[in-house]
XYZ file of C-alpha atoms in Angstrom:
713
model
C 82.030 41.960 48.134
C 81.051 40.756 51.538
C 83.998 39.492 53.625
C 82.082 37.645 56.310
C 80.365 34.880 54.369
C 79.147 32.395 56.993
C 81.372 29.445 57.710
C 78.457 27.065 57.501
C 78.655 25.578 54.023
C 76.597 22.635 52.887
C 77.976 21.137 49.714
C 77.707 19.962 47.050
C 76.262 23.100 45.513
C 74.189 20.879 43.204
C 71.810 17.988 43.899
C 72.553 14.455 42.689
C 72.364 14.252 38.923
C 69.212 12.831 37.332
C 70.001 12.593 33.603
C 67.253 13.004 31.044
C 67.780 12.299 27.369
C 67.279 15.367 25.164
C 67.859 14.350 21.551
C 68.607 16.943 18.893
C 65.573 17.235 16.628
C 65.651 16.549 12.902
C 63.736 19.409 11.298
C 63.227 17.413 8.094
C 61.783 14.260 9.701
C 58.359 13.557 11.164
C 58.211 14.271 14.907
C 57.785 11.467 17.417
C 54.259 12.080 18.718
C 54.501 9.239 21.283
C 50.831 8.433 20.724
C 49.546 11.979 21.209
C 46.906 13.297 18.817
C 47.372 16.248 16.510
C 44.796 18.333 18.401
C 45.361 18.722 22.168
C 42.459 18.068 24.502
C 42.777 21.618 25.880
C 42.214 23.280 22.481
C 39.052 25.479 22.569
C 36.124 23.965 20.637
C 35.488 27.228 18.786
C 39.104 27.816 17.788
C 38.451 27.559 14.029
C 35.751 30.232 14.204
C 37.950 32.441 16.363
C 40.798 32.301 13.881
C 38.488 32.850 10.940
C 37.101 35.952 12.655
C 40.499 37.478 13.480
C 42.507 36.528 10.385
C 39.567 36.805 7.987
C 38.672 40.275 9.222
C 42.287 41.385 8.848
C 42.368 40.141 5.250
C 39.090 41.907 4.421
C 40.377 45.142 5.946
C 43.574 44.838 3.925
C 41.638 44.271 0.698
C 39.473 47.315 1.399
C 42.521 49.426 2.258
C 44.244 48.318 -0.967
C 41.168 49.324 -2.972
C 41.043 52.748 -1.323
C 44.750 53.222 -2.008
C 44.159 52.260 -5.635
C 41.617 55.083 -5.808
C 44.257 57.536 -4.614
C 46.632 56.758 -7.494
C 46.585 58.277 -10.979
C 43.399 57.323 -12.808
C 45.387 56.928 -16.033
C 47.188 53.894 -14.657
C 49.988 53.030 -12.255
C 53.615 53.964 -12.680
C 56.322 51.594 -11.516
C 56.682 53.646 -8.329
C 52.928 53.551 -7.852
C 52.874 49.762 -8.091
C 55.725 49.529 -5.573
C 53.919 51.851 -3.195
C 50.673 49.905 -3.447
C 52.424 46.595 -2.767
C 54.224 48.075 0.223
C 50.953 49.493 1.539
C 49.272 46.079 1.297
C 52.104 44.364 3.186
C 52.256 47.022 5.901
C 48.502 47.454 6.272
C 48.024 43.698 6.602
C 50.442 43.849 9.534
C 48.556 46.563 11.417
C 45.147 45.111 10.461
C 45.973 41.780 12.105
C 47.160 43.637 15.220
C 43.860 45.577 15.228
C 41.544 42.568 14.857
C 43.511 40.661 17.471
C 43.233 43.641 19.835
C 39.457 43.778 19.300
C 39.263 40.098 20.234
C 41.442 40.805 23.261
C 39.239 43.696 24.348
C 36.135 41.500 24.241
C 37.893 38.702 26.130
C 39.244 41.134 28.726
C 35.985 42.923 29.520
C 34.167 39.569 29.652
C 36.717 38.370 32.246
C 38.360 35.739 30.044
C 42.055 34.999 29.803
C 42.251 32.048 32.183
C 41.509 28.423 31.350
C 43.075 25.051 32.246
C 41.126 25.169 35.507
C 43.276 27.999 36.883
C 41.732 30.386 39.400
C 43.187 33.741 40.371
C 41.645 33.730 43.824
C 40.666 31.205 46.465
C 42.581 28.514 48.315
C 45.782 27.288 46.776
C 45.790 23.733 45.416
C 48.080 21.122 46.912
C 50.977 20.027 44.710
C 52.122 16.446 44.308
C 55.034 16.885 41.880
C 58.347 18.709 41.854
C 59.194 21.885 39.968
C 62.586 23.493 39.354
C 62.986 27.245 38.987
C 65.797 27.984 36.534
C 67.485 31.367 36.439
C 70.116 31.555 33.679
C 72.435 34.521 34.195
C 75.160 36.042 32.054
C 77.318 38.777 33.640
C 74.259 40.166 35.435
C 74.493 42.173 38.703
C 74.435 39.476 41.435
C 72.762 41.736 43.983
C 69.674 42.103 41.735
C 69.604 38.431 40.763
C 69.749 37.237 44.363
C 67.256 39.831 45.621
C 64.752 38.572 43.049
C 65.342 34.936 43.976
C 65.043 35.731 47.654
C 61.662 37.399 47.039
C 60.463 34.379 45.044
C 61.724 31.929 47.673
C 60.102 33.847 50.552
C 56.830 34.106 48.627
C 56.881 30.358 48.009
C 57.496 29.744 51.700
C 54.360 31.728 52.498
C 52.311 29.333 50.356
C 53.395 26.450 52.594
C 54.520 24.465 49.523
C 58.191 25.345 49.256
C 58.901 21.604 49.451
C 57.711 21.209 45.846
C 60.249 23.691 44.448
C 64.010 23.901 43.986
C 65.890 26.959 42.690
C 68.837 26.741 40.281
C 71.157 29.621 39.417
C 72.607 28.636 36.032
C 75.552 30.924 35.406
C 77.161 31.523 32.029
C 79.088 34.480 33.410
C 82.442 35.169 31.761
C 83.566 38.123 33.900
C 85.701 36.550 36.684
C 84.919 39.304 39.193
C 81.154 38.898 38.711
C 81.572 35.105 38.837
C 83.141 35.145 42.300
C 80.626 37.740 43.449
C 77.838 35.413 42.260
C 79.268 32.624 44.412
C 79.437 34.874 47.471
C 75.880 36.060 46.870
C 74.710 32.455 46.416
C 76.205 31.463 49.776
C 74.598 34.467 51.432
C 71.218 33.652 49.864
C 71.381 30.103 51.201
C 72.216 31.353 54.668
C 69.531 34.062 54.712
C 66.758 31.749 53.530
C 67.916 28.491 55.098
C 67.534 26.985 51.635
C 70.701 24.882 51.696
C 68.746 21.906 50.371
C 66.736 23.847 47.768
C 68.960 26.563 46.286
C 71.703 25.464 43.895
C 74.377 27.104 41.790
C 76.238 25.967 38.684
C 78.583 27.894 36.433
C 79.317 26.577 32.957
C 82.928 27.008 31.917
C 82.043 26.775 28.221
C 79.092 28.885 27.069
C 77.991 26.503 24.341
C 74.831 27.681 22.519
C 74.260 30.540 24.964
C 71.007 30.506 26.958
C 69.437 27.586 25.080
C 72.561 25.521 25.729
C 72.560 26.587 29.379
C 69.008 25.332 29.962
C 69.574 22.262 27.776
C 72.625 21.271 29.812
C 70.540 21.449 33.007
C 67.835 19.261 31.455
C 70.360 16.610 30.429
C 71.995 16.572 33.883
C 69.138 17.167 36.325
C 65.854 17.176 34.385
C 64.914 13.617 35.310
C 64.215 14.641 38.923
C 61.663 17.346 38.075
C 58.263 17.134 36.390
C 58.233 20.825 35.556
C 60.643 23.711 35.184
C 59.986 27.439 35.353
C 62.302 29.604 33.269
C 63.214 33.020 34.642
C 65.251 35.982 33.460
C 67.705 37.844 35.662
C 65.053 40.542 36.215
C 62.097 38.157 36.667
C 59.977 38.034 39.806
C 56.996 35.704 40.297
C 54.743 35.306 43.301
C 54.580 31.992 45.108
C 50.814 31.729 44.634
C 51.180 32.152 40.872
C 53.860 29.470 40.713
C 51.696 27.054 42.724
C 48.646 27.629 40.505
C 50.732 27.138 37.364
C 52.263 23.907 38.664
C 48.820 22.638 39.643
C 47.498 23.377 36.138
C 50.334 21.309 34.689
C 49.534 18.423 37.032
C 45.843 18.434 36.088
C 46.406 18.815 32.326
C 48.915 16.132 31.291
C 48.724 17.127 27.620
C 49.941 20.666 28.250
C 53.615 21.220 27.553
C 53.985 24.908 28.432
C 52.055 27.723 30.107
C 53.206 31.277 29.398
C 52.215 34.124 31.710
C 51.972 37.805 30.809
C 54.910 39.449 32.654
C 54.072 42.969 33.826
C 56.902 45.483 33.434
C 57.813 47.118 36.751
C 60.626 49.100 38.340
C 60.971 51.752 35.633
C 62.919 54.841 36.691
C 63.823 56.747 33.531
C 61.141 58.373 31.422
C 61.765 55.827 28.662
C 61.376 52.884 31.056
C 58.228 54.427 32.517
C 56.763 54.875 29.028
C 57.485 51.212 28.308
C 56.090 50.201 31.672
C 52.868 52.159 31.213
C 52.340 50.964 27.644
C 52.944 47.349 28.635
C 50.563 47.563 31.580
C 47.721 49.373 29.771
C 47.972 48.088 26.179
C 49.641 44.755 26.914
C 46.581 42.983 28.347
C 44.329 43.459 25.307
C 47.175 42.285 23.056
C 47.880 39.230 25.221
C 44.196 38.413 25.776
C 43.670 38.645 22.022
C 46.433 36.282 21.000
C 45.506 33.872 23.796
C 41.899 33.890 22.518
C 42.679 32.911 18.939
C 45.981 31.063 19.360
C 44.396 28.559 21.757
C 46.665 25.565 22.347
C 49.090 26.815 19.689
C 50.504 29.596 21.836
C 54.015 30.976 21.959
C 56.888 31.059 24.439
C 58.753 34.243 25.369
C 61.707 32.560 27.036
C 60.919 33.448 30.653
C 58.148 33.563 33.279
C 56.706 30.338 31.912
C 56.305 26.802 33.248
C 57.347 23.877 31.040
C 56.795 20.133 31.272
C 60.362 18.874 31.508
C 59.726 15.601 29.660
C 57.986 17.416 26.805
C 60.828 19.903 26.504
C 63.487 17.194 26.582
C 61.666 15.039 24.049
C 60.887 17.721 21.471
C 62.951 20.891 21.998
C 66.524 19.742 21.422
C 67.649 22.439 19.007
C 69.818 21.579 16.011
C 72.236 23.967 14.364
C 70.791 25.463 11.203
C 72.974 25.203 8.101
C 75.304 28.016 7.119
C 77.503 30.455 8.967
C 76.375 33.220 11.344
C 74.418 35.434 11.292
C 71.853 33.088 9.642
C 73.482 29.762 10.379
C 74.752 28.088 13.531
C 72.905 27.669 16.799
C 69.434 29.180 17.047
C 69.481 32.518 18.876
C 65.761 33.199 19.398
C 65.297 29.719 20.740
C 62.046 30.273 22.641
C 59.789 30.586 19.565
C 61.374 27.486 18.054
C 61.163 25.446 21.251
C 57.441 26.195 21.543
C 56.905 25.338 17.875
C 58.744 22.028 18.199
C 56.857 21.061 21.349
C 53.549 21.818 19.618
C 54.777 19.839 16.585
C 55.194 16.898 18.953
C 51.549 17.103 20.079
C 51.982 19.134 23.278
C 49.651 22.064 23.961
C 51.196 25.515 24.397
C 48.953 27.963 26.268
C 49.145 31.592 27.294
C 47.235 32.550 30.449
C 47.276 36.381 30.470
C 44.774 36.795 33.322
C 47.091 35.066 35.805
C 48.790 37.890 37.693
C 51.892 37.714 39.870
C 54.424 37.652 37.008
C 56.842 40.575 36.604
C 59.926 41.742 34.713
C 61.853 44.963 34.121
C 62.418 47.129 31.038
C 65.698 48.422 29.581
C 66.181 51.992 30.841
C 66.928 53.758 27.537
C 66.314 53.563 23.804
C 70.013 52.759 23.360
C 69.696 49.695 25.593
C 66.621 48.558 23.672
C 68.570 48.999 20.427
C 71.399 46.768 21.696
C 68.938 44.079 22.736
C 66.926 44.436 19.541
C 70.030 43.884 17.424
C 70.365 40.398 18.922
C 66.621 39.715 18.686
C 66.624 40.917 15.103
C 69.259 38.377 14.129
C 67.441 35.616 15.980
C 64.113 36.359 14.342
C 65.547 36.682 10.838
C 67.277 33.361 11.413
C 63.823 31.772 11.673
C 63.628 31.946 7.878
C 65.616 28.707 7.948
C 63.296 27.131 10.528
C 60.023 27.889 8.721
C 60.266 24.842 6.370
C 60.441 22.441 9.359
C 58.307 19.412 8.677
C 55.143 19.058 10.755
C 54.957 22.572 12.231
C 51.470 23.850 12.981
C 50.529 26.783 10.751
C 50.037 29.021 13.795
C 53.575 28.187 14.939
C 54.834 29.231 11.516
C 52.775 32.412 11.862
C 54.529 33.202 15.163
C 57.861 33.105 13.353
C 56.584 35.138 10.405
C 55.284 37.773 12.817
C 58.659 37.773 14.577
C 60.433 38.261 11.252
C 57.938 40.928 10.259
C 58.528 42.852 13.476
C 61.938 43.779 12.067
C 61.398 43.608 8.302
C 58.542 46.123 8.485
C 60.951 48.876 9.589
C 62.912 48.921 6.311
C 59.603 48.502 4.468
C 58.207 51.618 6.176
C 61.369 53.488 5.225
C 61.100 52.372 1.592
C 57.389 53.287 1.617
C 58.258 56.756 2.897
C 61.008 57.293 0.321
C 58.796 55.957 -2.481
C 56.157 58.542 -1.605
C 58.786 61.283 -1.904
C 59.934 59.914 -5.266
C 56.351 59.843 -6.571
C 55.921 63.476 -5.541
C 59.266 64.305 -7.165
C 58.225 62.486 -10.344
C 54.958 64.411 -10.492
C 56.887 67.661 -9.971
C 59.300 67.217 -12.871
C 57.680 64.748 -15.277
C 55.770 66.226 -18.211
C 52.206 64.810 -18.196
C 50.834 63.011 -21.259
C 47.261 64.248 -21.632
C 46.276 62.223 -24.700
C 48.947 59.512 -25.036
C 49.107 57.602 -28.346
C 45.331 57.484 -28.791
C 43.221 60.418 -29.900
C 40.614 61.110 -27.234
C 37.807 63.614 -27.064
C 38.838 64.683 -23.538
C 42.343 64.873 -22.027
C 43.450 62.362 -19.406
C 44.355 64.466 -16.360
C 46.976 62.726 -14.151
C 46.173 63.261 -10.521
C 46.440 61.942 -7.016
C 43.039 62.257 -5.409
C 43.564 64.313 -2.224
C 40.152 63.371 -0.805
C 40.839 59.645 -1.181
C 44.349 60.170 0.251
C 42.796 61.844 3.298
C 40.431 58.902 3.801
C 43.281 56.390 3.539
C 45.368 58.372 6.028
C 42.518 58.727 8.517
C 41.611 55.047 8.183
C 45.210 53.919 8.679
C 45.653 56.115 11.763
C 42.353 54.838 13.164
C 43.517 51.237 12.798
C 46.843 52.121 14.444
C 45.371 54.050 17.375
C 42.145 52.101 18.013
C 43.878 49.507 20.260
C 44.966 52.354 22.560
C 41.369 53.571 22.815
C 40.130 50.032 23.487
C 42.802 49.619 26.150
C 41.673 52.845 27.821
C 38.032 51.710 27.805
C 39.086 48.363 29.323
C 41.031 50.269 31.974
C 37.964 52.323 32.845
C 35.993 49.094 33.307
C 38.520 47.834 35.886
C 38.195 49.996 38.990
C 41.331 48.713 40.684
C 43.505 49.179 37.592
C 41.949 52.592 36.892
C 42.700 53.880 40.378
C 46.179 52.364 40.272
C 46.893 54.276 37.050
C 46.022 57.619 38.612
C 42.321 57.725 37.758
C 40.483 58.215 34.478
C 41.809 61.724 33.720
C 45.469 61.086 34.550
C 45.359 57.766 32.697
C 43.991 59.558 29.611
C 46.736 62.192 29.847
C 49.318 59.424 30.232
C 48.050 57.720 27.074
C 48.297 61.029 25.180
C 51.825 61.547 26.504
C 52.893 58.013 25.616
C 51.376 58.352 22.133
C 53.119 61.680 21.507
C 56.567 60.629 22.720
C 56.178 57.186 21.173
C 55.319 58.800 17.845
C 58.489 60.914 17.991
C 60.620 57.895 18.892
C 59.056 55.706 16.179
C 61.116 57.040 13.232
C 64.316 56.679 15.278
C 63.396 53.077 16.101
C 62.572 52.527 12.425
C 66.084 53.557 11.388
C 67.694 51.562 14.222
C 65.888 48.395 13.172
C 66.556 49.070 9.489
C 70.255 49.422 10.292
C 70.129 46.153 12.247
C 68.456 44.295 9.380
C 70.978 45.628 6.860
C 73.875 44.748 9.157
C 72.634 41.187 9.524
C 71.971 40.786 5.803
C 75.549 41.906 5.193
C 76.809 39.070 7.409
C 77.591 40.719 10.768
C 76.937 38.603 13.868
C 75.324 40.333 16.865
C 77.519 38.675 19.481
C 76.326 38.178 23.060
C 76.368 41.156 25.390
C 74.915 41.450 28.862
C 71.854 43.687 29.053
C 72.168 46.881 31.096
C 69.330 46.997 33.598
C 70.245 49.951 35.799
C 69.065 53.456 34.978
C 72.319 55.341 35.453
C 72.703 58.637 33.588
C 73.868 58.358 29.987
C 76.400 61.094 29.086
C 75.146 63.570 26.493
C 78.339 63.096 24.478
C 77.667 59.387 24.162
C 74.103 60.070 23.008
C 75.374 62.587 20.449
C 77.893 60.069 19.091
C 75.174 57.437 18.723
C 72.426 59.588 17.219
C 73.985 62.413 15.154
C 73.412 60.350 12.012
C 69.676 60.334 12.674
C 69.691 64.133 12.954
C 71.595 64.494 9.680
C 69.262 62.047 7.935
C 66.230 63.973 9.210
C 67.650 67.269 7.964
C 68.411 65.835 4.520
C 64.988 64.192 4.336
C 63.275 67.433 5.333
C 65.271 69.455 2.820
C 64.375 67.003 0.059
C 60.692 67.113 0.975
C 60.692 70.921 0.995
C 62.304 71.060 -2.449
C 59.637 68.738 -3.827
C 56.695 70.450 -2.153
C 56.125 72.491 1.029
C 52.880 70.567 1.556
C 54.845 67.290 1.489
C 57.249 68.769 4.043
C 54.438 69.620 6.456
C 52.837 66.204 5.833
C 56.098 64.561 6.959
C 56.611 66.834 9.977
C 55.901 64.117 12.632
C 58.634 61.915 11.147
C 61.072 64.775 10.663
C 60.690 66.135 14.206
C 61.636 62.816 15.802
C 64.722 62.448 13.601
C 65.984 66.034 13.745
C 65.608 66.220 17.529
C 66.763 62.641 18.179
C 69.681 63.667 20.432
C 67.691 65.813 22.897
C 64.766 63.377 22.691
C 66.915 60.376 23.664
C 68.616 62.416 26.407
C 65.234 63.566 27.743
C 63.732 60.065 27.816
C 66.928 58.553 29.323
C 66.702 60.781 32.399
C 65.681 59.265 35.706
C 64.983 62.729 37.137
C 62.480 63.448 34.361
C 60.856 60.059 34.873
C 60.408 60.708 38.589
C 58.938 64.155 37.906
C 56.232 62.544 35.797
C 55.617 60.028 38.558
C 55.196 62.797 41.127
C 52.750 64.469 38.738
C 50.664 61.284 38.736
C 51.401 60.449 35.089
C 52.511 57.116 33.596
C 51.501 55.353 36.806
C 50.796 51.629 36.956
C 48.940 49.768 39.727
C 52.047 47.763 40.657
C 53.788 50.930 41.884
C 50.820 52.715 43.456
C 49.844 49.564 45.371
C 52.762 47.117 45.073
C 52.067 43.368 45.409
C 53.706 41.629 48.339
C 56.389 39.927 46.242
C 57.517 43.282 44.788
C 57.727 44.734 48.287
C 59.919 41.753 49.156
C 62.130 42.521 46.173
C 62.457 46.171 47.155
C 63.291 45.225 50.732
C 65.864 42.720 49.495
C 67.581 45.337 47.340
C 67.625 47.853 50.191
C 69.050 45.396 52.738
C 71.356 43.480 50.400
C 74.852 42.878 51.752
C 76.131 42.153 48.260
C 77.956 45.049 46.636
C 76.363 46.535 43.540
C 79.818 46.904 41.988
C 81.941 43.796 41.342
C 85.099 43.554 43.455
C 88.323 42.030 42.287
C 87.946 38.255 42.401
C 91.539 37.555 43.501
C 91.326 39.823 46.537
C 87.794 38.610 47.343
C 88.954 34.999 47.551
C 91.934 36.025 49.686
C 89.708 37.993 52.069
C 87.165 35.243 52.700
C 88.352 31.754 53.579
C 84.840 30.278 53.448
C 84.289 31.727 49.987
C 87.603 30.364 48.701
C 86.770 26.872 50.025
C 83.346 27.034 48.415
C 84.846 28.267 45.153
C 87.288 25.355 45.030
C 84.510 22.894 45.881
C 82.424 24.135 42.942
C 85.213 23.915 40.351
C 84.985 21.390 37.515
C 87.134 18.271 37.497
C 90.819 18.818 36.827
C 92.092 18.159 33.344
C 93.123 14.581 32.616
C 95.788 13.476 30.123
C 94.293 13.539 26.649
C 91.707 16.217 27.467
C 91.724 19.424 25.395
C 94.328 21.941 26.530
C 93.070 25.333 27.721
C 95.761 27.642 26.352
C 94.578 30.650 28.367
C 94.652 28.642 31.574
C 98.120 27.360 30.755
C 99.448 30.863 30.092
C 97.698 32.201 33.167
C 99.220 29.567 35.427
C 102.689 30.396 34.099
C 102.106 34.083 34.799
C 100.958 33.246 38.327
C 104.041 31.132 38.965
C 106.264 34.022 37.876
C 104.407 36.724 39.830
C 106.063 37.870 43.028
C 102.910 39.409 44.518
C 99.156 39.228 44.103
C 99.117 42.733 42.641
C 101.719 41.754 40.071
C 99.685 38.697 39.122
C 96.568 40.811 38.732
C 98.364 43.251 36.439
C 99.753 40.511 34.218
C 96.565 38.496 33.682
C 94.043 39.282 30.947
C 90.349 38.933 31.776
C 90.110 35.585 29.969
C 93.306 34.285 31.614
C 92.023 35.413 35.005
C 88.775 33.492 34.496
C 90.738 30.449 33.306
C 93.069 30.284 36.324
C 90.134 30.796 38.681
C 88.641 27.652 37.118
C 91.740 25.684 38.186
C 92.335 24.396 41.708
C 96.069 24.871 41.250
C 95.496 28.448 40.110
C 93.305 29.321 43.097
C 95.751 27.735 45.548
C 98.591 29.765 44.008
C 96.540 32.944 44.368
C 95.896 32.177 48.040
C 99.655 31.694 48.670
C 100.914 34.827 46.935
C 101.908 37.721 49.190
C 100.055 41.006 48.821
């Protein structure tokens, strides 16, 4: 913690309030369209044909795949297991077929230089803005040094556009750790001083984390939204260039029927091998996926919760989220709020667009598979919760499809597992069941039960082609883009990187399948995911911790392999790709979690992305900000930090909420904490006696802070 925060403080830390009504929406009533039509003016004229091409082709492919699978099964008729397997195949193949047809559409759009729209240009002079935009960065126990370095890069980039006067930055803290909270305040003061943004950079910490991130943003809208035409939502690891922000704000000004514009954030900053695999896959495959969905979603796009610009009035009027009925994990406040907010805004007649060709939007990836699993557990609950939102009256069918796809992203994992186990059971049944050659009817020739190996080979090859074709299309698109090709190490190294990512990704896939299956089962059994801060650093994960987390996967792989071998050695070898990933899950996770391994691949020219071989200016600003940051990467004790810095303690007191009045709810933890402070003889004694929650509670009290400042060391 820095002890020399400048004395110059300009308070309040927030601008004057500008309330904006944000009513909670009734999901069973008709939306208030406020005179807007059902079809936005920015919807592409050919959107019906586009959707028919993508969805219709996926359905035809699924029907053909189902027919080919039918040919594989016993000609004498289906068993119960055979029917189950066919139904599972149809559901799973429909999923990958839609991804394939959408990727084909994205490939065509990408190579034809599509992906823009709304009058946005990637190059040329910047437009002049006439309206105000707020940048909102909600944070929850995140490292302040990274948060402030990102905001400083964004602020400096905006200054270079000459239009910083149209933007204000808000740090919206939901932090519960008292040490990180005070460090956030110190970093906020430093950021203001370094940038001179005393009139444009603001900080607010909520003392009650009602409804998590959605509640955090909603509270800002209700207090300050009336002063801003647009708001840009950011994550703690988001970085956006000033030029991109200006072009997005201009598009909102010129298209009054647009409620939200979502960019395609490029993953950057990966250090571990796992993060670099994610980074490379997102950079190479991500564009054809994003271009595809933008092409056929049109004005019924989706919202990913960050790196997007939103019309504040549209959000306030349509996106007030209700609590869904029931208890957690399915009931209560809506966790995956972004999908629902976009759907409700579109329900109210506002256009929701994705603009994947607009560069200058970046984020970071979790460093390990374990970190992804922790995040996915929360996302899994949020997406499954959408089952209760699907019946909402007036939703566009594409908005419902977004939620179904989100649900399917997690439900397909247990379906793949059941499909795999069903195949083993069918082989086991064929191994032990006595065949009936003639049945009850006398026939001239026997009825030979069989599974056609030739047809099975065709189905397997066709399924793998549908799965892998988007990677090939992405590589071809990369070859067509000279700048991206060179930034990825050239044609040969890019091809080797794709092979490496496919191989390692294939080994990780069965582990991820079991992780997601476990998450789905946990949620269905009634366990809430909670709310944990995401780890963003790439520090080394101890091998013992990995072994404790993944030994079950190894045991499951061994049992599965033994069962397959007992049934048939050929089945065992057929399942080898799945078995290898499971049996070697511990060394595989340790290998991919290593930063040293990741950097070795980088030095070899593999898994490169253009943003690291030729970094954009705003990412150079971020790197410089992290290198020169005066904010400690490790949180210091809040009590000692306030004692060591008089300016910080004055600022902290100035930013506290109003003192409790008679009749207000009693904060029991604050009351107990104040008693402990009054009985402590020294600051060290007070620190030892306070729990984390009591410490946060007394730091939210003026009397508590003043007592801390008076206590002897």
